[in-house]
Amino acid sequence: MGKTTRKLDVVSPVPADIDIANSVQPLHISEIAQELNLSSQHYDLYGKYKAKVLLSVLDEVGGSEDGYYVVVGGITPTPLGEGKSTTTVGLCQALGAFLDKKVVTCVRQPSQGPTFGIKGGAAGGGYSQVIPMDEFNLHLTGDIHAITAANNLLAAAIDTRIFHESTQSDKALFNRLCPPNKEGKRKFCDIMFRRLKKLGIDKTAPEDLTPEESSKFARLDIDPASVTWRRVMDVNDRFLRKITIGQGPEEKGMVRETAFDISVASEIMAVLALTTSLADMRERLGKMVVGNSKAGDPVTADDLGVGGALTVLMKDAINPTLMQTLEGTPVLVHAGPFANIAHGNSSIVADKIALKLVGPGGFVVTEAGFGSDIGTEKFMNIKCRYSGLKPQCAIIVATVRALKMHGGGPQVTAGKPLDKAYVTENLGLVEAGCVNLARHISNTKAYGVNVVVAVNAFSTDTEAELNAVKNAALAAGAFDSVICTHHAHGGKGAVDLGIAVQKACENATQSLKFLYPLDIGIKDKIEAIAKSYGADGVEYSEEAEKQIEMYTKQGFTNLPICMAKTQYSFSHDAGKKGAPSGFILPIRDVRASIGAGFIYPLVGTMSTMPGLPTRPCFYEIDIDTSTGKVIGLS
């Protein structure tokens, strides 16, 4: 990559992530920007080690050719994770620091909730990390706080509107929404014309509306039972999963049951990830549906008059954050949508900027959340649909540990020691579990991309086990399969993977093939995805049938599908390992994120507000008061 790359002093055994991160002095972020040929007018500094890259850079480089585009997915994981983030970072360190390629890593911003809860941080691991680790895992540049503020402004607008409509006549509502100026004249503010257009009213002066038109304009008549918009905060707090609001004396009779979600579950986060420009984000935020009127019509943020204000709160958040890896290669951190009720991928704008900055022969590597059945599927069918981009290579990260589990090994539980089957050689379990890998390979190849399997090696894996995985991957149709040690050795441990990825990109010939077209019914799309899981059919609950009928009536059938399903199995049952088939996929409910642009069926129950365990990660986290350094982040 050039002068910014640095040599790591690798030690064994591998120290704690935070100790490795603190042992490396990050470069000033302006040096990283310079290596990407970013001029100072195209970024704003946020301290010494972070900068916001401005979307205006696309005006300058928009006409240049893109680099290669690589997505990292994985096999069906254990609860411990199989190292997708670590592989993403390690591969980029290999490409930039060892193979002298222009490269940018594009990753999601982690929520602070799990950082202080059960999971810890999410900056990669070992000698393949994004740094500074503490800044990456904590406030970063405030994007999640902006999402929280915007989300909760919309929540306040909904309940306030219901409150004021319950106590005022149509005429009084209209007069307050369009108050007279000093000369006694009324006028519509700009955002009101969006609602007028939606209602088919083409008049420009408030006094020209008929009494019926002014009533339709002023009264949203939101059905409180239909409100789907929840308040959010970026903390794991189980006691906010079910609450009542409106218990103050001035809001008498307005009590409503609702809940808080964690901030990254907000639709505004999904909008940020899927937007392509500031103008596009403004439209998406305005189109977000918060509930229905009592007549069954969708009510949007623009109907409430708040779409513009939401965009103002999000105007800085749309710019990706530039950081660096341990070995000095550039990273763009942007957006962090849930991988179940949303699509679990970092932003389109970060990828687009990165592809132009690396240019022809350069590489942009991005990670898709959860296994390839969820993350890569949504990357292809949702993200690439909206971005118009096509990856040349898809990586599937596999581990001996997870394949043993899929081959019939004992249960793997976070926080409990691994059974001896996972730390001693057992070729039978590994080979039996490779059915899971094989299905992920065939599913991913169907999109028209070359598939490279990265076998993430652990110290307890034997050569025979690692080779069994490699051979099974090649037999299943992978373009290549490579054993990697980037956790223990940094970029050096992923050089072979980098070479394989380069060859896969250079030999990419096919165009992107989607799993389903958009112009078929909601059920047809759901069933196409279910078939890729190995299902024989789909079963819909009464509630799901009702919702599909409503979204079809409201004109939302042309949206892609975002399945909210367990990541621990191809099926709906987390206990079914390997490559289950012949099952019926049950759809419990169907919901929509209209602003973000997808319908999401719920396969089982999804928690959107995590809780804290008995001993949360925050016990370990503190500050060295003499140096100001954070200690104990994992």
XYZ file of C-alpha atoms in Angstrom:
634
model
C 0.000 0.000 0.000
C 2.887 2.386 0.589
C 4.573 4.373 3.290
C 1.785 4.148 5.873
C 2.028 0.388 6.353
C 3.890 -0.811 9.434
C 5.504 -4.049 10.564
C 3.935 -5.788 13.533
C 5.995 -7.272 16.365
C 4.052 -10.505 16.730
C 4.356 -12.506 19.969
C 3.044 -15.917 20.977
C 0.734 -16.754 22.683
C -1.448 -13.977 21.278
C -2.022 -11.264 23.927
C -5.447 -9.749 24.730
C -6.951 -7.667 21.908
C -6.801 -4.404 23.863
C -3.138 -5.022 24.777
C -2.244 -5.543 21.104
C -4.260 -2.469 20.098
C -2.550 -0.339 22.777
C 0.914 -1.587 21.778
C 0.661 0.010 18.328
C 0.914 3.781 17.925
C -1.669 4.753 15.274
C -0.630 7.041 12.449
C -2.216 10.474 12.243
C -5.338 9.954 10.145
C -4.199 12.622 7.672
C -1.386 10.231 6.636
C -3.929 7.476 5.899
C -6.022 9.989 3.931
C -2.968 11.074 1.948
C -2.260 7.486 0.889
C -5.781 7.401 -0.587
C -5.116 10.711 -2.383
C -7.769 12.423 -0.275
C -7.171 16.173 -0.093
C -7.895 17.979 3.199
C -11.038 19.574 1.712
C -12.581 16.099 1.411
C -12.478 15.142 5.076
C -13.101 16.623 8.521
C -10.791 15.589 11.359
C -12.328 14.118 14.517
C -9.235 14.142 16.728
C -5.926 12.615 15.596
C -7.045 9.150 14.521
C -10.490 9.567 12.940
C -11.887 11.651 10.105
C -15.230 11.965 8.360
C -14.852 11.507 4.591
C -17.238 13.923 2.878
C -19.564 12.697 0.129
C -18.311 15.579 -2.021
C -15.252 13.437 -2.823
C -17.503 11.496 -5.230
C -17.974 14.660 -7.308
C -14.231 14.628 -7.945
C -13.559 10.902 -8.411
C -17.011 9.790 -9.595
C -15.898 9.380 -13.193
C -12.941 7.099 -12.425
C -13.074 3.290 -12.576
C -13.895 1.130 -9.577
C -11.577 -1.345 -7.903
C -12.433 -4.963 -7.158
C -15.345 -5.538 -4.744
C -15.143 -8.411 -2.235
C -17.735 -9.490 0.352
C -16.906 -11.636 3.404
C -19.568 -14.029 4.681
C -19.291 -17.226 6.682
C -20.612 -20.705 7.356
C -23.368 -21.127 9.935
C -21.530 -20.037 13.106
C -21.238 -21.286 16.656
C -22.268 -18.778 19.367
C -18.537 -17.931 19.660
C -18.309 -16.557 16.093
C -15.924 -17.842 13.442
C -13.834 -14.727 12.789
C -15.462 -12.908 9.847
C -14.402 -9.457 11.092
C -10.892 -10.709 11.869
C -10.632 -12.290 8.412
C -11.893 -9.103 6.741
C -9.225 -7.020 8.503
C -6.468 -9.647 8.141
C -7.094 -9.968 4.396
C -6.855 -6.189 3.954
C -3.629 -6.062 5.960
C -2.236 -8.784 3.685
C -3.325 -6.982 0.492
C -2.022 -3.595 1.617
C 1.029 -4.312 3.780
C 2.381 -7.434 2.012
C 1.006 -7.519 -1.550
C 1.325 -3.760 -2.139
C -2.277 -3.309 -3.312
C -4.485 -0.301 -2.755
C -7.119 -1.542 -0.329
C -9.925 -0.226 1.883
C -11.741 -2.237 4.548
C -15.449 -1.309 4.870
C -17.051 -2.430 8.142
C -20.053 -1.706 10.334
C -19.905 0.492 13.409
C -20.562 -1.624 16.510
C -23.246 -0.794 19.047
C -22.061 0.251 22.504
C -24.677 -2.046 24.044
C -22.786 -5.330 23.488
C -19.442 -3.584 24.264
C -20.590 -3.230 27.871
C -22.805 -6.339 27.804
C -21.947 -9.921 26.897
C -20.151 -9.780 23.545
C -17.476 -7.136 24.030
C -16.089 -5.032 21.203
C -16.104 -5.737 17.479
C -12.917 -4.418 15.891
C -11.543 -7.735 14.648
C -9.157 -9.575 16.938
C -5.604 -10.616 17.659
C -3.188 -9.084 15.144
C -5.993 -8.172 12.717
C -7.781 -5.193 14.223
C -9.124 -1.718 13.545
C -7.505 0.904 15.772
C -7.818 2.841 18.011
C -9.922 -0.017 19.384
C -11.485 2.009 22.217
C -12.607 4.804 19.867
C -13.956 2.269 17.351
C -16.077 0.537 20.000
C -17.312 3.600 21.885
C -18.681 6.920 20.574
C -16.659 6.931 17.314
C -17.873 10.103 15.521
C -21.367 10.183 17.017
C -23.361 8.520 14.218
C -25.311 6.223 16.555
C -26.082 9.170 18.841
C -27.449 11.072 15.822
C -29.627 8.075 14.927
C -30.871 7.908 18.531
C -31.801 11.601 18.508
C -33.535 11.410 15.117
C -35.408 8.223 16.021
C -36.675 9.662 19.305
C -37.677 12.986 17.729
C -39.919 10.997 15.389
C -41.309 8.965 18.326
C -42.125 12.202 20.192
C -43.783 13.642 17.056
C -46.068 10.582 16.732
C -47.400 10.627 20.302
C -47.665 14.418 20.361
C -49.725 14.405 17.161
C -52.087 11.741 18.534
C -52.415 13.836 21.719
C -53.199 17.134 19.949
C -55.607 15.531 17.483
C -57.557 13.984 20.394
C -58.330 17.403 21.890
C -58.869 19.629 18.832
C -61.443 20.044 16.064
C -60.353 19.754 12.418
C -60.578 23.532 12.028
C -58.493 24.257 15.127
C -55.870 21.724 13.986
C -55.667 23.284 10.535
C -55.384 26.806 11.964
C -52.543 25.787 14.286
C -50.690 23.887 11.523
C -50.988 26.904 9.179
C -51.018 29.941 11.497
C -51.525 33.438 10.028
C -48.527 35.782 9.754
C -48.536 39.445 10.836
C -50.498 40.388 7.723
C -53.092 37.713 8.534
C -52.044 35.448 5.638
C -51.604 31.707 6.018
C -49.105 29.622 4.067
C -47.950 26.025 3.785
C -44.348 25.323 4.749
C -42.354 23.292 2.190
C -42.778 19.887 3.830
C -46.570 20.263 3.857
C -46.645 20.108 0.047
C -45.478 16.472 0.328
C -48.629 15.590 2.261
C -50.822 17.637 -0.090
C -49.340 15.796 -3.082
C -49.932 12.426 -1.365
C -53.596 13.423 -0.871
C -53.911 14.504 -4.517
C -54.450 18.170 -3.573
C -52.632 20.516 -5.976
C -53.530 23.827 -4.289
C -50.795 26.099 -2.922
C -52.673 28.423 -0.557
C -54.319 27.190 2.696
C -57.424 29.348 2.155
C -58.105 27.597 -1.179
C -58.717 24.194 0.477
C -62.299 23.033 0.907
C -63.363 22.087 4.455
C -63.082 18.408 3.469
C -59.569 18.926 2.039
C -58.372 20.889 5.069
C -59.665 18.101 7.368
C -57.892 15.396 5.340
C -54.700 17.462 5.380
C -54.718 18.298 9.098
C -55.990 15.088 10.684
C -53.657 12.084 10.378
C -56.024 10.060 12.588
C -53.267 7.654 13.627
C -54.520 4.393 15.130
C -52.436 4.117 18.354
C -52.640 0.301 18.171
C -50.968 0.364 14.744
C -47.907 2.419 15.764
C -44.771 0.372 15.058
C -42.196 3.094 15.782
C -40.356 2.623 19.091
C -37.958 4.761 21.078
C -34.302 3.658 21.133
C -31.130 3.922 23.197
C -27.644 2.470 22.697
C -27.550 0.470 25.940
C -28.533 -3.134 26.724
C -31.514 -2.694 29.084
C -33.966 -5.580 29.415
C -36.350 -3.488 31.555
C -37.241 -1.335 28.554
C -38.558 -4.263 26.509
C -42.113 -3.434 27.602
C -43.126 -0.056 29.005
C -46.098 2.309 29.179
C -45.942 5.968 28.215
C -48.285 8.909 28.749
C -48.755 8.516 32.509
C -48.233 12.231 33.314
C -51.235 14.195 34.618
C -51.309 16.408 31.496
C -51.499 13.352 29.188
C -54.492 11.856 30.966
C -56.110 9.064 28.971
C -53.151 8.817 26.598
C -51.428 5.813 28.172
C -49.969 3.507 25.518
C -47.924 0.324 25.784
C -44.671 0.376 23.810
C -40.992 -0.583 24.135
C -37.463 0.598 23.565
C -35.171 -1.001 20.995
C -31.397 -0.727 20.928
C -30.386 2.173 18.660
C -28.845 0.021 15.920
C -32.261 -1.660 15.439
C -33.780 1.666 14.337
C -34.971 1.861 10.758
C -32.941 5.080 10.511
C -29.795 2.942 10.814
C -30.950 0.778 7.899
C -31.741 3.942 5.913
C -28.206 5.242 6.565
C -26.730 1.953 5.357
C -28.793 1.788 2.144
C -28.838 5.429 1.110
C -26.872 6.535 -1.955
C -26.782 10.324 -1.432
C -27.993 13.110 0.871
C -31.026 13.672 -1.386
C -31.807 9.945 -1.348
C -31.530 9.862 2.470
C -33.965 12.793 2.714
C -36.510 10.871 0.624
C -36.039 7.610 2.535
C -36.380 9.271 5.956
C -39.568 11.021 4.835
C -41.069 7.770 3.496
C -40.596 5.815 6.752
C -43.986 4.421 7.797
C -44.695 4.718 11.541
C -48.198 3.232 11.649
C -51.577 3.451 9.936
C -54.534 5.779 10.069
C -57.785 4.342 11.387
C -58.811 3.986 7.723
C -55.776 1.757 7.107
C -53.591 4.230 5.192
C -49.841 4.320 5.963
C -48.649 7.352 7.953
C -45.123 8.566 7.197
C -42.518 10.827 8.795
C -43.281 13.427 6.108
C -46.997 13.278 6.996
C -45.904 14.288 10.500
C -43.806 17.113 9.038
C -40.545 15.814 10.503
C -38.657 14.271 7.544
C -36.537 17.381 6.965
C -35.614 17.730 10.637
C -34.549 14.054 10.751
C -32.245 14.673 7.781
C -30.696 17.689 9.532
C -29.918 15.503 12.557
C -28.355 12.917 10.200
C -26.428 15.304 7.890
C -22.997 14.497 9.389
C -23.765 10.836 10.020
C -24.035 10.219 6.262
C -20.257 10.735 5.953
C -18.205 7.532 6.572
C -15.491 7.526 9.258
C -11.893 6.881 8.161
C -9.742 4.788 10.520
C -6.837 2.325 10.132
C -5.805 -1.274 10.805
C -2.915 -2.368 13.022
C -0.735 -2.496 9.900
C -1.692 0.982 8.669
C -4.180 0.120 5.913
C -7.287 2.351 5.600
C -10.712 1.469 6.996
C -14.096 3.096 6.397
C -16.481 2.510 9.299
C -20.088 3.337 8.522
C -23.535 2.240 9.703
C -24.318 -0.859 11.747
C -27.783 -2.243 11.013
C -29.039 -5.396 12.716
C -28.412 -8.545 10.679
C -31.846 -10.086 11.355
C -34.594 -7.413 11.211
C -32.312 -5.404 8.907
C -29.705 -6.383 6.326
C -26.531 -6.450 8.480
C -24.144 -4.688 6.075
C -22.107 -1.479 6.246
C -23.076 1.460 4.044
C -23.396 1.773 0.292
C -21.829 5.254 0.320
C -18.676 3.979 2.076
C -18.296 1.184 -0.491
C -18.851 3.580 -3.410
C -16.257 6.062 -2.116
C -13.770 3.263 -1.382
C -14.141 1.666 -4.831
C -13.262 4.983 -6.483
C -10.357 5.715 -4.110
C -8.621 2.342 -4.656
C -9.225 2.478 -8.414
C -8.602 -0.288 -10.971
C -6.581 -3.160 -9.501
C -7.341 -2.023 -5.937
C -9.601 -3.871 -3.489
C -12.579 -2.969 -1.306
C -13.399 -5.686 1.212
C -16.650 -5.515 3.174
C -18.240 -7.870 5.684
C -21.820 -9.196 5.722
C -23.300 -10.027 9.146
C -24.076 -13.603 10.276
C -23.668 -16.654 7.991
C -23.797 -16.402 4.193
C -27.414 -17.642 4.173
C -28.384 -14.342 5.835
C -25.594 -11.761 5.431
C -24.384 -12.527 1.912
C -27.944 -13.166 0.682
C -29.017 -9.707 1.922
C -25.819 -8.134 0.588
C -26.666 -9.438 -2.888
C -30.454 -9.087 -2.989
C -30.867 -5.853 -0.990
C -27.602 -3.887 -0.836
C -26.357 -4.586 -4.371
C -29.842 -3.980 -5.777
C -29.874 -0.450 -4.340
C -26.191 0.304 -4.991
C -25.958 -1.113 -8.511
C -22.553 -2.566 -7.548
C -21.403 -6.127 -8.270
C -18.839 -8.078 -6.248
C -16.241 -10.124 -8.118
C -15.487 -12.417 -5.164
C -17.329 -13.710 -2.097
C -15.351 -15.169 0.796
C -16.828 -17.792 3.105
C -15.066 -18.004 6.469
C -15.023 -21.514 7.931
C -13.556 -23.032 11.094
C -12.848 -26.618 12.081
C -14.698 -25.925 15.339
C -17.973 -24.917 13.652
C -17.797 -27.755 11.125
C -17.345 -30.276 13.946
C -20.498 -28.867 15.518
C -22.349 -29.275 12.198
C -21.028 -32.819 11.945
C -22.784 -33.808 15.173
C -20.386 -32.470 17.809
C -21.554 -31.471 21.311
C -23.280 -28.139 21.910
C -21.062 -25.028 21.915
C -22.076 -22.457 24.524
C -20.587 -18.991 25.016
C -18.842 -18.689 28.388
C -18.451 -22.466 28.860
C -15.281 -24.493 28.137
C -15.248 -26.321 24.796
C -15.850 -30.079 24.822
C -12.692 -32.139 24.137
C -14.120 -33.061 20.701
C -13.298 -29.503 19.633
C -9.697 -29.454 20.843
C -8.583 -32.932 19.732
C -8.454 -34.365 16.217
C -11.735 -35.792 14.919
C -11.765 -36.052 11.143
C -15.124 -37.810 11.124
C -16.912 -34.843 12.687
C -15.150 -32.349 10.404
C -15.979 -34.269 7.216
C -19.599 -34.807 8.271
C -19.977 -31.072 9.026
C -18.717 -29.983 5.611
C -22.272 -30.374 4.243
C -22.907 -26.967 5.816
C -19.954 -25.423 4.010
C -20.955 -27.072 0.720
C -24.455 -25.535 0.817
C -23.058 -22.080 1.577
C -20.700 -22.445 -1.397
C -23.414 -23.527 -3.852
C -25.818 -20.809 -2.623
C -23.159 -18.096 -2.982
C -21.922 -19.314 -6.390
C -25.487 -18.974 -7.678
C -25.086 -15.167 -7.577
C -22.436 -15.386 -10.302
C -19.401 -14.638 -8.127
C -16.211 -16.605 -7.509
C -16.177 -18.132 -4.025
C -13.000 -18.351 -1.940
C -13.114 -20.271 1.349
C -10.953 -18.851 4.164
C -10.256 -21.568 6.733
C -9.637 -19.606 9.914
C -7.089 -21.797 11.768
C -7.021 -22.224 15.552
C -4.020 -23.511 17.510
C -5.892 -26.739 18.394
C -6.689 -27.596 14.741
C -4.591 -30.346 13.181
C -3.140 -30.283 9.681
C -5.339 -33.209 8.662
C -8.494 -31.404 9.841
C -7.566 -28.158 8.071
C -6.774 -30.019 4.841
C -10.089 -31.897 5.072
C -11.930 -28.550 5.091
C -9.819 -27.199 2.238
C -10.446 -30.280 0.099
C -14.186 -30.322 0.865
C -14.443 -26.666 -0.198
C -12.755 -27.332 -3.535
C -14.916 -30.415 -4.107
C -18.033 -28.289 -3.466
C -17.053 -25.845 -6.217
C -15.054 -23.123 -4.473
C -12.683 -21.161 -6.734
C -10.022 -21.677 -4.053
C -9.677 -22.591 -0.388
C -6.939 -21.186 1.847
C -5.798 -21.841 5.418
C -5.296 -18.536 7.283
C -3.521 -17.520 10.507
C -4.182 -13.767 10.498
C -5.381 -13.737 14.139
C -1.957 -14.953 15.279
C 0.215 -13.349 12.572
C -1.665 -10.346 11.155
C -1.545 -9.706 7.402
C 1.318 -12.159 6.969
C -1.073 -14.961 7.949
C -3.518 -14.021 5.157
C -1.106 -13.491 2.230
C -2.211 -16.730 0.522
C -5.823 -15.639 0.963
C -4.967 -12.276 -0.622
C -3.385 -13.991 -3.638
C -6.427 -16.294 -4.023
C -8.834 -13.325 -3.800
C -6.842 -11.406 -6.413
C -7.018 -14.369 -8.814
C -10.737 -14.830 -8.127
C -11.404 -11.148 -8.926
C -9.275 -11.168 -12.065
C -11.144 -14.253 -13.323
C -14.660 -12.983 -12.572
C -16.753 -13.149 -15.733
C -20.424 -13.456 -14.814
C -22.972 -10.720 -14.150
C -24.769 -10.586 -10.802
C -27.745 -12.948 -10.598
C -30.390 -12.124 -7.983
C -32.253 -14.863 -6.121
C -35.628 -13.405 -7.128
C -37.044 -10.565 -9.273
C -38.788 -7.642 -7.530
C -41.951 -7.788 -9.607
C -43.332 -10.993 -8.076
C -45.531 -11.258 -4.971
C -44.258 -10.995 -1.384
C -44.926 -14.707 -0.781
C -43.084 -15.756 -3.942
C -39.969 -13.878 -2.809
C -40.157 -15.357 0.702
C -40.468 -18.834 -0.786
C -37.447 -18.316 -3.083
C -35.301 -17.476 -0.045
C -36.771 -20.361 1.992
C -35.833 -22.757 -0.815
C -32.190 -21.571 -0.566
C -32.279 -22.594 3.122
C -33.359 -26.122 2.137
C -37.049 -25.684 3.014
C -39.761 -27.604 1.162
C -42.331 -24.909 1.785
C -43.494 -21.970 3.919
C -46.252 -21.763 6.514
C -47.791 -18.369 7.366
C -49.487 -17.460 10.636
C -52.817 -15.641 10.546
C -51.036 -12.416 11.530
C -48.466 -12.850 8.731
C -51.225 -13.418 6.162
C -52.983 -10.260 7.374
C -49.805 -8.154 7.124
C -48.948 -9.445 3.631
C -52.468 -8.569 2.497
C -52.133 -5.065 4.008
C -48.698 -4.348 2.454
C -49.960 -5.620 -0.912
C -52.981 -3.289 -0.660
C -50.711 -0.365 0.325
C -48.551 -0.929 -2.771
C -45.358 -2.230 -1.149
C -45.056 -5.533 -3.044
C -42.097 -4.392 -5.183
C -39.627 -4.289 -2.264
C -36.892 -6.869 -1.566
C -37.244 -9.283 1.362
C -35.109 -9.187 4.512
C -35.595 -12.442 6.449
C -35.328 -12.213 10.242
C -34.134 -15.708 11.092
C -31.781 -17.406 13.537
C -28.146 -17.302 12.404
C -27.410 -20.674 14.017
C -29.093 -22.890 11.412
C -30.187 -22.841 7.786
C -33.645 -23.602 9.207
C -35.802 -21.767 11.764
C -34.659 -24.205 14.485
C -31.238 -23.258 15.922
C -30.764 -26.887 16.993
C -30.811 -28.205 13.397
C -27.164 -28.166 12.365
C -25.451 -29.221 9.144
C -27.590 -28.735 6.018
C -31.181 -29.528 7.025
C -33.754 -30.032 4.262
C -37.382 -30.987 3.815
C -38.642 -28.675 6.579
C -41.476 -26.135 6.446
C -40.364 -22.590 7.302
C -42.853 -20.897 9.662
C -43.440 -17.136 9.173
C -44.748 -15.726 12.460
C -45.232 -12.121 11.355
C -44.338 -9.791 8.479
C -43.242 -6.186 8.993
C -41.873 -3.446 6.782
C -39.138 -0.808 6.748
C -40.518 1.283 3.896
C -37.961 4.087 4.158
C -35.041 1.661 4.197
C -36.768 -0.239 1.415
C -37.539 -3.809 2.447
C -40.194 -6.122 3.906
C -38.993 -8.267 6.814
C -40.734 -11.554 7.669
C -40.120 -12.823 11.209
C -39.139 -16.478 11.454
C -39.500 -16.925 15.210
C -39.060 -14.308 17.936
C -36.415 -11.598 17.501
C -35.172 -9.541 20.449
C -34.392 -5.952 19.472
C -33.289 -4.953 22.979
C -30.526 -7.138 24.443
C -30.205 -7.626 28.198
C -27.178 -7.611 30.477
C -25.818 -10.887 31.913
C -25.008 -11.440 35.603
C -21.424 -10.381 34.973
C -21.382 -7.880 32.115
C -18.224 -6.794 30.271
C -18.342 -3.465 32.096
C -16.738 -5.120 35.150
C -13.450 -5.209 33.218
C -13.633 -1.747 31.661
C -11.863 1.158 33.349
C -9.448 3.968 32.630
C -5.788 4.406 33.499
C -6.043 7.827 35.130
C -2.329 8.540 34.655
C -2.387 8.036 30.858
C -6.101 8.400 30.000
C -6.009 5.032 28.201
C -9.006 2.694 28.285
C -8.322 -0.722 29.817
C -10.313 -3.959 29.821
C -12.112 -3.689 26.464
C -12.380 -7.137 24.881
